[in-house]
Structures are given as C-alpha cells and as structure tokens.
mmCIF file of C-alpha atoms in Angstrom:
data_model
loop_
_atom_site.group_PDB
_atom_site.id
_atom_site.type_symbol
_atom_site.label_atom_id
_atom_site.label_comp_id
_atom_site.label_asym_id
_atom_site.label_seq_id
_atom_site.Cartn_x
_atom_site.Cartn_y
_atom_site.Cartn_z
ATOM 1 C CA UNK A 1131 45.479 110.805 22.586
ATOM 2 C CA UNK A 1132 49.201 110.219 22.109
ATOM 3 C CA UNK A 1133 51.550 109.428 24.999
ATOM 4 C CA UNK A 1134 53.443 112.703 24.365
ATOM 5 C CA UNK A 1135 50.280 114.790 24.740
ATOM 6 C CA UNK A 1136 49.372 112.941 27.931
ATOM 7 C CA UNK A 1137 52.828 113.582 29.401
ATOM 8 C CA UNK A 1138 52.651 117.229 28.391
ATOM 9 C CA UNK A 1139 49.290 117.537 30.152
ATOM 10 C CA UNK A 1140 50.716 115.980 33.340
ATOM 11 C CA UNK A 1141 53.537 118.521 33.230
ATOM 12 C CA UNK A 1142 51.151 121.414 32.669
ATOM 13 C CA UNK A 1143 49.061 120.215 35.603
ATOM 14 C CA UNK A 1144 52.170 120.087 37.803
ATOM 15 C CA UNK A 1145 53.082 123.681 36.943
ATOM 16 C CA UNK A 1146 49.538 125.046 37.231
ATOM 17 C CA UNK A 1147 48.926 123.214 40.513
ATOM 18 C CA UNK A 1148 52.279 124.233 41.970
ATOM 19 C CA UNK A 1149 52.024 127.917 41.122
ATOM 20 C CA UNK A 1150 48.349 127.908 42.017
ATOM 21 C CA UNK A 1151 49.071 126.665 45.525
ATOM 22 C CA UNK A 1152 52.024 129.041 45.955
ATOM 23 C CA UNK A 1153 50.103 132.100 44.776
ATOM 24 C CA UNK A 1154 46.767 131.138 46.295
ATOM 25 C CA UNK A 1155 44.958 130.925 42.969
ATOM 26 C CA UNK A 1156 43.377 127.710 41.771
ATOM 27 C CA UNK A 1157 45.079 127.001 38.420
ATOM 28 C CA UNK A 1158 41.808 127.493 36.471
ATOM 29 C CA UNK A 1159 42.897 130.895 35.227
ATOM 30 C CA UNK A 1160 45.869 129.250 33.481
ATOM 31 C CA UNK A 1161 44.395 125.900 32.452
ATOM 32 C CA UNK A 1162 41.300 127.111 30.572
ATOM 33 C CA UNK A 1163 43.182 129.429 28.155
ATOM 34 C CA UNK A 1164 46.060 126.950 27.662
ATOM 35 C CA UNK A 1165 43.644 124.215 26.615
ATOM 36 C CA UNK A 1166 41.665 126.553 24.364
ATOM 37 C CA UNK A 1167 44.671 128.213 22.709
ATOM 38 C CA UNK A 1168 47.286 125.476 22.383
ATOM 39 C CA UNK A 1169 45.301 122.228 22.527
ATOM 40 C CA UNK A 1170 42.449 123.370 20.304
ATOM 41 C CA UNK A 1171 39.748 122.370 22.785
ATOM 42 C CA UNK A 1172 36.381 124.131 22.293
ATOM 43 C CA UNK A 1173 35.840 126.736 25.050
ATOM 44 C CA UNK A 1174 33.106 124.720 26.789
ATOM 45 C CA UNK A 1175 35.363 121.661 27.020
ATOM 46 C CA UNK A 1176 38.316 123.747 28.192
ATOM 47 C CA UNK A 1177 36.111 125.137 30.974
ATOM 48 C CA UNK A 1178 34.714 121.703 31.893
ATOM 49 C CA UNK A 1179 38.200 120.211 32.203
ATOM 50 C CA UNK A 1180 39.484 123.250 34.086
ATOM 51 C CA UNK A 1181 36.659 122.899 36.635
ATOM 52 C CA UNK A 1182 37.810 119.342 37.407
ATOM 53 C CA UNK A 1183 41.344 120.663 37.998
ATOM 54 C CA UNK A 1184 39.990 123.402 40.270
ATOM 55 C CA UNK A 1185 38.179 120.746 42.341
ATOM 56 C CA UNK A 1186 41.467 118.827 42.570
ATOM 57 C CA UNK A 1187 43.408 121.867 43.853
ATOM 58 C CA UNK A 1188 40.727 122.792 46.354
ATOM 59 C CA UNK A 1189 40.273 119.249 47.670
ATOM 60 C CA UNK A 1190 44.000 118.593 48.009
ATOM 61 C CA UNK A 1191 44.954 121.883 49.680
ATOM 62 C CA UNK A 1192 41.847 122.678 51.729
ATOM 63 C CA UNK A 1193 42.254 119.475 53.744
ATOM 64 C CA UNK A 1194 45.548 120.925 55.030
ATOM 65 C CA UNK A 1195 43.923 124.195 56.147
ATOM 66 C CA UNK A 1196 40.935 122.428 57.704
ATOM 67 C CA UNK A 1197 43.303 120.214 59.642
ATOM 68 C CA UNK A 1198 45.116 123.263 61.025
ATOM 69 C CA UNK A 1199 41.774 124.782 62.103
ATOM 70 C CA UNK A 1200 42.206 127.859 59.911
ATOM 71 C CA UNK A 1201 39.074 127.281 57.819
ATOM 72 C CA UNK A 1202 35.776 128.657 59.129
ATOM 73 C CA UNK A 1203 33.470 125.761 58.206
ATOM 74 C CA UNK A 1204 30.236 127.451 59.264
ATOM 75 C CA UNK A 1205 31.004 130.654 57.368
ATOM 76 C CA UNK A 1206 32.034 128.614 54.329
ATOM 77 C CA UNK A 1207 28.906 126.486 54.388
ATOM 78 C CA UNK A 1208 26.673 129.562 54.656
ATOM 79 C CA UNK A 1209 28.326 131.344 51.735
ATOM 80 C CA UNK A 1210 28.201 128.123 49.709
ATOM 81 C CA UNK A 1211 24.424 128.523 49.562
ATOM 82 C CA UNK A 1212 25.110 131.516 47.307
ATOM 83 C CA UNK A 1213 28.211 130.291 45.426
ATOM 84 C CA UNK A 1214 26.564 127.024 44.351
ATOM 85 C CA UNK A 1215 23.411 128.820 43.255
ATOM 86 C CA UNK A 1216 25.414 131.324 41.201
ATOM 87 C CA UNK A 1217 27.539 128.525 39.756
ATOM 88 C CA UNK A 1218 24.511 126.482 38.721
ATOM 89 C CA UNK A 1219 22.775 129.399 36.979
ATOM 90 C CA UNK A 1220 25.977 130.518 35.230
ATOM 91 C CA UNK A 1221 26.847 126.987 34.079
ATOM 92 C CA UNK A 1222 23.363 126.591 32.598
ATOM 93 C CA UNK A 1223 23.612 129.990 30.885
ATOM 94 C CA UNK A 1224 27.120 129.195 29.559
ATOM 95 C CA UNK A 1225 25.677 126.319 27.526
ATOM 96 C CA UNK A 1226 23.817 128.893 25.418
ATOM 97 C CA UNK A 1227 26.738 131.279 24.904
ATOM 98 C CA UNK A 1228 28.806 130.748 21.764
ATOM 99 C CA UNK A 1229 32.501 129.914 21.906
ATOM 100 C CA UNK A 1230 33.825 133.256 20.686
ATOM 101 C CA UNK A 1231 31.801 135.227 23.230
ATOM 102 C CA UNK A 1232 33.054 132.963 26.014
ATOM 103 C CA UNK A 1233 36.627 133.400 24.776
ATOM 104 C CA UNK A 1234 36.163 137.176 24.752
ATOM 105 C CA UNK A 1235 34.790 137.135 28.311
ATOM 106 C CA UNK A 1236 37.735 135.030 29.401
ATOM 107 C CA UNK A 1237 40.246 137.333 27.702
ATOM 108 C CA UNK A 1238 38.730 140.305 29.567
ATOM 109 C CA UNK A 1239 38.961 138.392 32.840
ATOM 110 C CA UNK A 1240 42.622 137.513 32.164
ATOM 111 C CA UNK A 1241 43.468 141.120 31.405
ATOM 112 C CA UNK A 1242 41.740 142.311 34.545
ATOM 113 C CA UNK A 1243 43.502 139.681 36.712
ATOM 114 C CA UNK A 1244 46.846 140.562 35.159
ATOM 115 C CA UNK A 1245 46.410 144.245 35.986
ATOM 116 C CA UNK A 1246 45.112 143.698 39.501
ATOM 117 C CA UNK A 1247 47.980 141.297 40.284
ATOM 118 C CA UNK A 1248 50.473 143.804 38.908
ATOM 119 C CA UNK A 1249 49.009 146.416 41.230
ATOM 120 C CA UNK A 1250 49.196 143.974 44.144
ATOM 121 C CA UNK A 1251 52.836 143.175 43.305
ATOM 122 C CA UNK A 1252 53.624 146.895 43.232
ATOM 123 C CA UNK A 1253 52.174 147.460 46.706
ATOM 124 C CA UNK A 1254 53.790 144.281 48.038
ATOM 125 C CA UNK A 1255 57.381 145.488 47.535
ATOM 126 C CA UNK A 1256 57.421 146.157 51.236
ATOM 127 C CA UNK A 1257 56.649 142.731 52.648
ATOM 128 C CA UNK A 1258 53.903 142.679 55.259
ATOM 129 C CA UNK A 1259 54.157 140.071 57.967
ATOM 130 C CA UNK A 1260 51.094 137.919 58.565
ATOM 131 C CA UNK A 1261 49.768 137.474 62.083
ATOM 132 C CA UNK A 1262 50.722 134.087 63.561
ATOM 133 C CA UNK A 1263 47.927 133.759 66.083
ATOM 134 C CA UNK A 1264 44.418 134.110 64.697
ATOM 135 C CA UNK A 1265 42.549 136.954 66.396
ATOM 136 C CA UNK A 1266 39.005 136.571 67.662
ATOM 137 C CA UNK A 1267 36.414 137.664 65.138
ATOM 138 C CA UNK A 1268 32.734 137.530 64.320
ATOM 139 C CA UNK A 1269 31.835 137.549 60.612
ATOM 140 C CA UNK A 1270 29.807 140.658 59.804
ATOM 141 C CA UNK A 1271 27.755 141.973 56.934
ATOM 142 C CA UNK A 1272 26.352 138.640 55.734
ATOM 143 C CA UNK A 1273 24.110 140.149 52.992
ATOM 144 C CA UNK A 1274 27.122 141.685 51.240
ATOM 145 C CA UNK A 1275 29.102 138.465 51.685
ATOM 146 C CA UNK A 1276 26.285 136.412 50.170
ATOM 147 C CA UNK A 1277 26.074 138.834 47.219
ATOM 148 C CA UNK A 1278 29.797 138.534 46.545
ATOM 149 C CA UNK A 1279 29.577 134.747 46.886
ATOM 150 C CA UNK A 1280 26.778 134.664 44.310
ATOM 151 C CA UNK A 1281 28.919 136.619 41.844
ATOM 152 C CA UNK A 1282 32.000 134.493 42.567
ATOM 153 C CA UNK A 1283 29.944 131.352 41.922
ATOM 154 C CA UNK A 1284 28.723 132.867 38.667
ATOM 155 C CA UNK A 1285 32.271 133.489 37.480
ATOM 156 C CA UNK A 1286 33.165 129.931 38.412
ATOM 157 C CA UNK A 1287 30.365 128.402 36.379
ATOM 158 C CA UNK A 1288 30.897 130.694 33.405
ATOM 159 C CA UNK A 1289 34.699 130.624 33.132
ATOM 160 C CA UNK A 1290 35.824 127.480 34.948
ATOM 161 C CA UNK A 1291 37.757 129.311 37.657
ATOM 162 C CA UNK A 1292 37.555 129.193 41.442
ATOM 163 C CA UNK A 1293 36.417 132.747 42.114
ATOM 164 C CA UNK A 1294 38.754 133.336 45.060
ATOM 165 C CA UNK A 1295 39.732 136.873 43.969
ATOM 166 C CA UNK A 1296 36.089 137.963 44.406
ATOM 167 C CA UNK A 1297 35.395 136.282 47.757
ATOM 168 C CA UNK A 1298 38.621 136.843 49.684
ATOM 169 C CA UNK A 1299 38.669 140.676 49.608
ATOM 170 C CA UNK A 1300 34.963 140.886 50.538
ATOM 171 C CA UNK A 1301 35.396 138.492 53.471
ATOM 172 C CA UNK A 1302 38.507 140.310 54.623
ATOM 173 C CA UNK A 1303 37.432 143.931 54.158
ATOM 174 C CA UNK A 1304 33.675 143.872 54.724
ATOM 175 C CA UNK A 1305 32.970 140.763 56.772
ATOM 176 C CA UNK A 1306 35.979 141.504 59.021
ATOM 177 C CA UNK A 1307 37.396 137.974 58.759
ATOM 178 C CA UNK A 1308 41.207 137.654 59.198
ATOM 179 C CA UNK A 1309 42.963 137.340 55.833
ATOM 180 C CA UNK A 1310 44.324 133.848 56.481
ATOM 181 C CA UNK A 1311 40.873 132.597 57.478
ATOM 182 C CA UNK A 1312 39.305 134.278 54.435
ATOM 183 C CA UNK A 1313 41.805 132.634 52.067
ATOM 184 C CA UNK A 1314 41.424 129.193 53.631
ATOM 185 C CA UNK A 1315 37.629 129.427 53.733
ATOM 186 C CA UNK A 1316 37.442 130.583 50.111
ATOM 187 C CA UNK A 1317 39.647 127.661 49.116
ATOM 188 C CA UNK A 1318 37.357 125.317 51.045
ATOM 189 C CA UNK A 1319 34.258 126.621 49.219
ATOM 190 C CA UNK A 1320 35.802 126.374 45.763
ATOM 191 C CA UNK A 1321 35.574 122.563 45.636
ATOM 192 C CA UNK A 1322 31.816 122.503 46.158
ATOM 193 C CA UNK A 1323 31.271 125.508 43.884
ATOM 194 C CA UNK A 1324 33.315 124.083 41.017
ATOM 195 C CA UNK A 1325 31.676 120.672 41.478
ATOM 196 C CA UNK A 1326 28.235 122.251 41.051
ATOM 197 C CA UNK A 1327 29.150 123.720 37.664
ATOM 198 C CA UNK A 1328 31.201 120.643 36.730
ATOM 199 C CA UNK A 1329 28.067 118.470 37.058
ATOM 200 C CA UNK A 1330 26.313 120.658 34.473
ATOM 201 C CA UNK A 1331 29.305 120.484 32.084
ATOM 202 C CA UNK A 1332 29.570 116.749 32.689
ATOM 203 C CA UNK A 1333 25.904 116.288 31.799
ATOM 204 C CA UNK A 1334 26.548 118.040 28.499
ATOM 205 C CA UNK A 1335 29.540 115.822 27.737
ATOM 206 C CA UNK A 1336 32.017 118.698 28.111
ATOM 207 C CA UNK A 1337 34.379 116.960 30.571
ATOM 208 C CA UNK A 1338 36.871 115.128 28.348
ATOM 209 C CA UNK A 1339 38.352 112.455 30.605
ATOM 210 C CA UNK A 1340 41.369 111.827 28.363
ATOM 211 C CA UNK A 1341 42.391 115.478 28.881
ATOM 212 C CA UNK A 1342 41.207 115.902 32.475
ATOM 213 C CA UNK A 1343 42.880 112.796 33.955
ATOM 214 C CA UNK A 1344 46.556 113.573 33.164
ATOM 215 C CA UNK A 1345 46.030 117.246 34.097
ATOM 216 C CA UNK A 1346 44.442 116.307 37.428
ATOM 217 C CA UNK A 1347 47.283 113.893 38.233
ATOM 218 C CA UNK A 1348 49.749 116.754 37.715
ATOM 219 C CA UNK A 1349 47.628 119.283 39.576
ATOM 220 C CA UNK A 1350 47.363 117.043 42.646
ATOM 221 C CA UNK A 1351 51.085 116.499 42.907
ATOM 222 C CA UNK A 1352 51.883 120.120 42.067
ATOM 223 C CA UNK A 1353 49.458 121.702 44.511
ATOM 224 C CA UNK A 1354 50.514 119.460 47.400
ATOM 225 C CA UNK A 1355 54.167 120.268 46.742
ATOM 226 C CA UNK A 1356 53.317 123.964 46.382
ATOM 227 C CA UNK A 1357 51.380 124.024 49.656
ATOM 228 C CA UNK A 1358 54.354 122.464 51.487
ATOM 229 C CA UNK A 1359 56.892 124.917 50.061
ATOM 230 C CA UNK A 1360 54.707 128.021 50.215
ATOM 231 C CA UNK A 1361 56.381 129.277 53.394
ATOM 232 C CA UNK A 1362 59.821 129.239 51.775
ATOM 233 C CA UNK A 1363 59.108 131.020 48.469
ATOM 234 C CA UNK A 1364 58.842 134.785 48.176
ATOM 235 C CA UNK A 1365 55.229 135.568 47.197
ATOM 236 C CA UNK A 1366 56.370 138.577 45.200
ATOM 237 C CA UNK A 1367 58.241 136.456 42.628
ATOM 238 C CA UNK A 1368 55.279 134.121 42.177
ATOM 239 C CA UNK A 1369 53.007 137.108 41.732
ATOM 240 C CA UNK A 1370 55.288 138.640 39.097
ATOM 241 C CA UNK A 1371 55.435 135.335 37.253
ATOM 242 C CA UNK A 1372 51.645 135.119 37.258
ATOM 243 C CA UNK A 1373 51.391 138.690 35.961
ATOM 244 C CA UNK A 1374 53.607 137.694 33.043
ATOM 245 C CA UNK A 1375 51.739 134.443 32.337
ATOM 246 C CA UNK A 1376 48.241 135.954 32.489
ATOM 247 C CA UNK A 1377 49.382 138.930 30.396
ATOM 248 C CA UNK A 1378 50.803 136.587 27.756
ATOM 249 C CA UNK A 1379 47.675 134.395 27.707
ATOM 250 C CA UNK A 1380 45.399 137.436 27.444
ATOM 251 C CA UNK A 1381 47.381 138.721 24.458
ATOM 252 C CA UNK A 1382 47.324 135.296 22.782
ATOM 253 C CA UNK A 1383 43.573 134.966 23.284
ATOM 254 C CA UNK A 1384 42.862 138.406 21.868
ATOM 255 C CA UNK A 1385 45.129 137.727 18.853
ATOM 256 C CA UNK A 1386 43.378 134.435 18.210
ATOM 257 C CA UNK A 1387 39.986 136.133 18.497
ATOM 258 C CA UNK A 1388 41.073 138.790 15.988
ATOM 259 C CA UNK A 1389 42.236 136.136 13.545
ATOM 260 C CA UNK A 1390 38.754 134.564 13.763
ATOM 261 C CA UNK A 1391 39.773 131.678 16.025
ATOM 262 C CA UNK A 1392 37.771 129.819 18.728
ATOM 263 C CA UNK A 1393 35.030 128.683 16.330
ATOM 264 C CA UNK B 587 38.855 131.851 68.461
ATOM 265 C CA UNK B 588 37.362 128.441 69.026
ATOM 266 C CA UNK B 589 37.149 125.894 66.258
ATOM 267 C CA UNK B 590 35.268 122.626 66.394
ATOM 268 C CA UNK B 591 38.219 120.240 66.531
ATOM 269 C CA UNK B 592 36.288 117.000 65.974
ATOM 270 C CA UNK B 593 34.406 118.415 62.968
ATOM 271 C CA UNK B 594 37.617 119.752 61.424
ATOM 272 C CA UNK B 595 39.270 116.381 61.809
ATOM 273 C CA UNK B 596 36.393 114.494 60.188
ATOM 274 C CA UNK B 597 36.124 116.930 57.267
ATOM 275 C CA UNK B 598 39.873 116.964 56.626
ATOM 276 C CA UNK B 599 39.789 113.172 56.622
ATOM 277 C CA UNK B 600 36.937 113.119 54.073
ATOM 278 C CA UNK B 601 38.726 115.542 51.757
ATOM 279 C CA UNK B 602 42.008 113.651 52.050
ATOM 280 C CA UNK B 603 40.417 110.255 51.473
ATOM 281 C CA UNK B 604 38.618 111.547 48.374
ATOM 282 C CA UNK B 605 41.679 113.316 47.004
ATOM 283 C CA UNK B 606 44.106 110.432 47.491
ATOM 284 C CA UNK B 607 41.673 107.780 46.234
ATOM 285 C CA UNK B 608 40.998 109.811 43.085
ATOM 286 C CA UNK B 609 44.715 110.512 42.593
ATOM 287 C CA UNK B 610 45.662 106.831 43.025
ATOM 288 C CA UNK B 611 42.954 105.651 40.607
ATOM 289 C CA UNK B 612 43.831 108.265 37.971
ATOM 290 C CA UNK B 613 47.558 107.500 38.148
ATOM 291 C CA UNK B 614 46.824 103.766 38.001
ATOM 292 C CA UNK B 615 44.549 104.340 35.003
ATOM 293 C CA UNK B 616 47.176 106.405 33.192
ATOM 294 C CA UNK B 617 49.814 103.755 33.824
ATOM 295 C CA UNK B 618 47.464 101.054 32.553
ATOM 296 C CA UNK B 619 46.921 103.019 29.367
ATOM 297 C CA UNK B 620 50.695 103.428 28.946
ATOM 298 C CA UNK B 621 51.027 99.632 28.727
ATOM 299 C CA UNK B 622 47.641 99.520 26.933
ATOM 300 C CA UNK B 623 45.980 97.362 29.573
ATOM 301 C CA UNK B 624 42.260 96.882 28.917
ATOM 302 C CA UNK B 625 40.940 98.341 32.206
ATOM 303 C CA UNK B 626 42.712 101.688 31.702
ATOM 304 C CA UNK B 627 39.763 103.768 30.576
ATOM 305 C CA UNK B 628 37.291 102.630 33.222
ATOM 306 C CA UNK B 629 39.799 103.005 36.095
ATOM 307 C CA UNK B 630 40.623 106.570 35.001
ATOM 308 C CA UNK B 631 36.942 107.397 34.668
ATOM 309 C CA UNK B 632 36.156 106.090 38.165
ATOM 310 C CA UNK B 633 39.049 108.200 39.493
ATOM 311 C CA UNK B 634 37.609 111.370 37.956
ATOM 312 C CA UNK B 635 34.139 110.456 39.256
ATOM 313 C CA UNK B 636 35.511 109.986 42.805
ATOM 314 C CA UNK B 637 37.052 113.449 42.549
ATOM 315 C CA UNK B 638 33.769 114.968 41.322
ATOM 316 C CA UNK B 639 31.825 113.252 44.119
ATOM 317 C CA UNK B 640 34.171 114.297 46.964
ATOM 318 C CA UNK B 641 32.790 117.855 47.419
ATOM 319 C CA UNK B 642 29.226 116.498 47.608
ATOM 320 C CA UNK B 643 30.334 113.882 50.130
ATOM 321 C CA UNK B 644 32.007 116.620 52.141
ATOM 322 C CA UNK B 645 28.639 118.427 52.457
ATOM 323 C CA UNK B 646 26.959 115.236 53.705
ATOM 324 C CA UNK B 647 29.708 114.642 56.273
ATOM 325 C CA UNK B 648 29.416 118.227 57.532
ATOM 326 C CA UNK B 649 25.627 117.853 57.797
ATOM 327 C CA UNK B 650 26.018 114.663 59.860
ATOM 328 C CA UNK B 651 28.558 116.377 62.107
ATOM 329 C CA UNK B 652 26.218 119.351 62.655
ATOM 330 C CA UNK B 653 23.407 116.899 63.428
ATOM 331 C CA UNK B 654 25.550 115.212 66.081
ATOM 332 C CA UNK B 655 26.162 118.625 67.629
ATOM 333 C CA UNK B 656 22.399 119.348 67.459
ATOM 334 C CA UNK B 657 23.108 122.522 65.498
ATOM 335 C CA UNK B 658 19.809 122.560 63.599
ATOM 336 C CA UNK B 659 20.475 125.811 61.773
ATOM 337 C CA UNK B 660 23.616 124.467 60.133
ATOM 338 C CA UNK B 661 22.070 121.078 59.391
ATOM 339 C CA UNK B 662 19.484 122.984 57.356
ATOM 340 C CA UNK B 663 22.108 125.171 55.680
ATOM 341 C CA UNK B 664 24.134 122.088 54.686
ATOM 342 C CA UNK B 665 21.031 120.382 53.314
ATOM 343 C CA UNK B 666 20.222 123.584 51.376
ATOM 344 C CA UNK B 667 23.664 123.524 49.734
ATOM 345 C CA UNK B 668 23.221 119.827 48.978
ATOM 346 C CA UNK B 669 19.864 120.561 47.314
ATOM 347 C CA UNK B 670 21.407 123.183 44.995
ATOM 348 C CA UNK B 671 24.242 120.808 44.068
ATOM 349 C CA UNK B 672 21.771 117.976 43.406
ATOM 350 C CA UNK B 673 19.591 120.318 41.323
ATOM 351 C CA UNK B 674 22.615 121.267 39.209
ATOM 352 C CA UNK B 675 23.360 117.581 38.726
ATOM 353 C CA UNK B 676 19.857 116.787 37.461
ATOM 354 C CA UNK B 677 19.527 119.945 35.359
ATOM 355 C CA UNK B 678 22.879 119.163 33.734
ATOM 356 C CA UNK B 679 21.586 115.773 32.673
ATOM 357 C CA UNK B 680 18.233 117.143 31.515
ATOM 358 C CA UNK B 681 19.296 120.177 29.443
#
C-alpha cells in the first residue's frame, strides 16, 4: 500500500468518525460503500474492515456515555444476547452470499437510510429540546426488544454496520426507554455486536490490516472530536449532509452494479 | 433513576484503556511503516487485535462486577453473551 493511500484512508476515517459521532451513526454506512466503490475492495473485505471501524467508534464514544451514567448496562447486556446471536448467524451466512448480491443489499439499505434520514430532517426543522435530567423508567416489552436486537445484529453481521437505527426507535417507542438512554445503550452494544461478526470475517481472512489500521486511526480521532463538539453543531445540518452522502453512495453503487461491477 | 456508579466507572475504564492502547499501537505502527522500520507490521496488527479483543474483555469485566454485586441473573446473562461471542470466534476459524 502506498503512503498516499494510507494517508487518504486516515482522512476518510477522520471524516467518517467525526460525522458518525455528530449524527449518532457509526461510520459503517459510509465506510463499506467507499471501500467497495473507490478502493476496489471485494464486498466481504469492505464489510470486514468496516466492522473494525464500527468497533472503534463504539469503544471510543461509549466510554464517555458510560462515564456519565447515561448507558443502561443491564438493558444493554440483556439485548446483547440477541444482537450477538443475530450477528453471528448473519456473518456466517454472508460468507455464502456472492459479492453482487451483497452489494445490491447494501445499495437498498443505503437508499432506505437516505430516505428515512430525509424524512427525519424534514420533521426536525422545528428543533426539539432534549430533557436534561433523565426521568425514571422501567424497560418494558422485552420480547419485542429482543426481536429487534436480533434483527439489528443480523444487519450488522451482513452489512458491516452498527444497527443503531433498528434498536434505538424500538427501545424508545416500545420499551419506553428515554431517547438519550436508548442512543447511549445502543452505542454501547454495537462494539460487542460488531466484534462478534468481525471474528467471523477475521477467521475468513477478510479483515485487511493494511486498510483497517489507517482507517481506525482516523476514526478514533474523528469520533472523539465529534463527541466533544456534538453539543455545538446543529444536528439538522449533519443530517442533511448525511442524506446527501448516502444518496450519492447509493446511486454510485447502483450504477456500478448496472455496469456489471463488484465481481 | 439509579445507576451503579462503581460498575460504570470500571466499564468506562476498560473501554478507554482498550481504545487508547489500540489507538497508540496503530499510530505507532503506521509511523514505523512510514520510516519503513521492521516492526511496523506486527505493531499495527497487535493494535487491531487489542481493538477486536476490547468488547470481549468488556463482557468479562461486567460479569466480574455483577458477581461482586451477587447479581446472579446478570452474571449468567453476561456469560451467555460471552458464549455466543466465543462461538462466533471458533466458527469463524472453522468455516
């Protein structure tokens, strides 16, 4: 690997980690397609490397939330029973899916995320203020929560993402957990979930260290900086930026699929 | 809302230690490779391995903390999660 490529990867990691921490998504949604489209990595390797970056984001930022007592450790640990199981199964299944099918699945996921973030941005024009003091709560509806966690884990193992967008709404809406706690707890679970699938990808030789290391270095620095500044940046702008980036990446992936790429 | 302050502190410390150790090793490895020092590759690899091992370590630390609090239910839950993670590790090598 040339020095220029390594530097470029560090920079990409910085951006993905920074925006990830600001927007509350774990960079995986950006890193997998970038590696597959522009760096010519096979889908399985792009996912394996992305999982390592997701672990980096989760580990770096979740320590901050745990320290501030926002994370619900017991709830997280319980749901992890399901996320890790889903992640393991999906990672094993992914080894038998061909590259083009994986790319197609990922393109669909990008398109869906782009649209749902656009909708969120539209409803967020009127800024809602988050509660400062955490209210008392008792997590409810564990069966539904475990089901959602299983699916989130599956997405993580199959696509190399964190799966936060699946878990957070279910915890918030159906388990009656405050939004801040749900976000922090989801972030906390992502490290263990991504590690579970990463072990499977590692065993298959799909974690390219030469690509993962510079990205991770950038992601660490970026996500820590992002977490520190998150209070000062308007979430709406970050959201709009992510809508644009995911929309662009989805279009690029579909174009490459149509021109018989990703083989 | 009452959080277990001691447990939170211990877990945050584990995550931080893992994250910063991995970060330091990876940066050191990348710098070594920039001046083409011989140890570059192995240092970088150990850094990535530390990062991959941190989540598993975090489960063990939580299990120990639950054990100290005599919270049997959550000791078992933590061990269950650890079993799934370990299974994934061995299946990944086997497949």
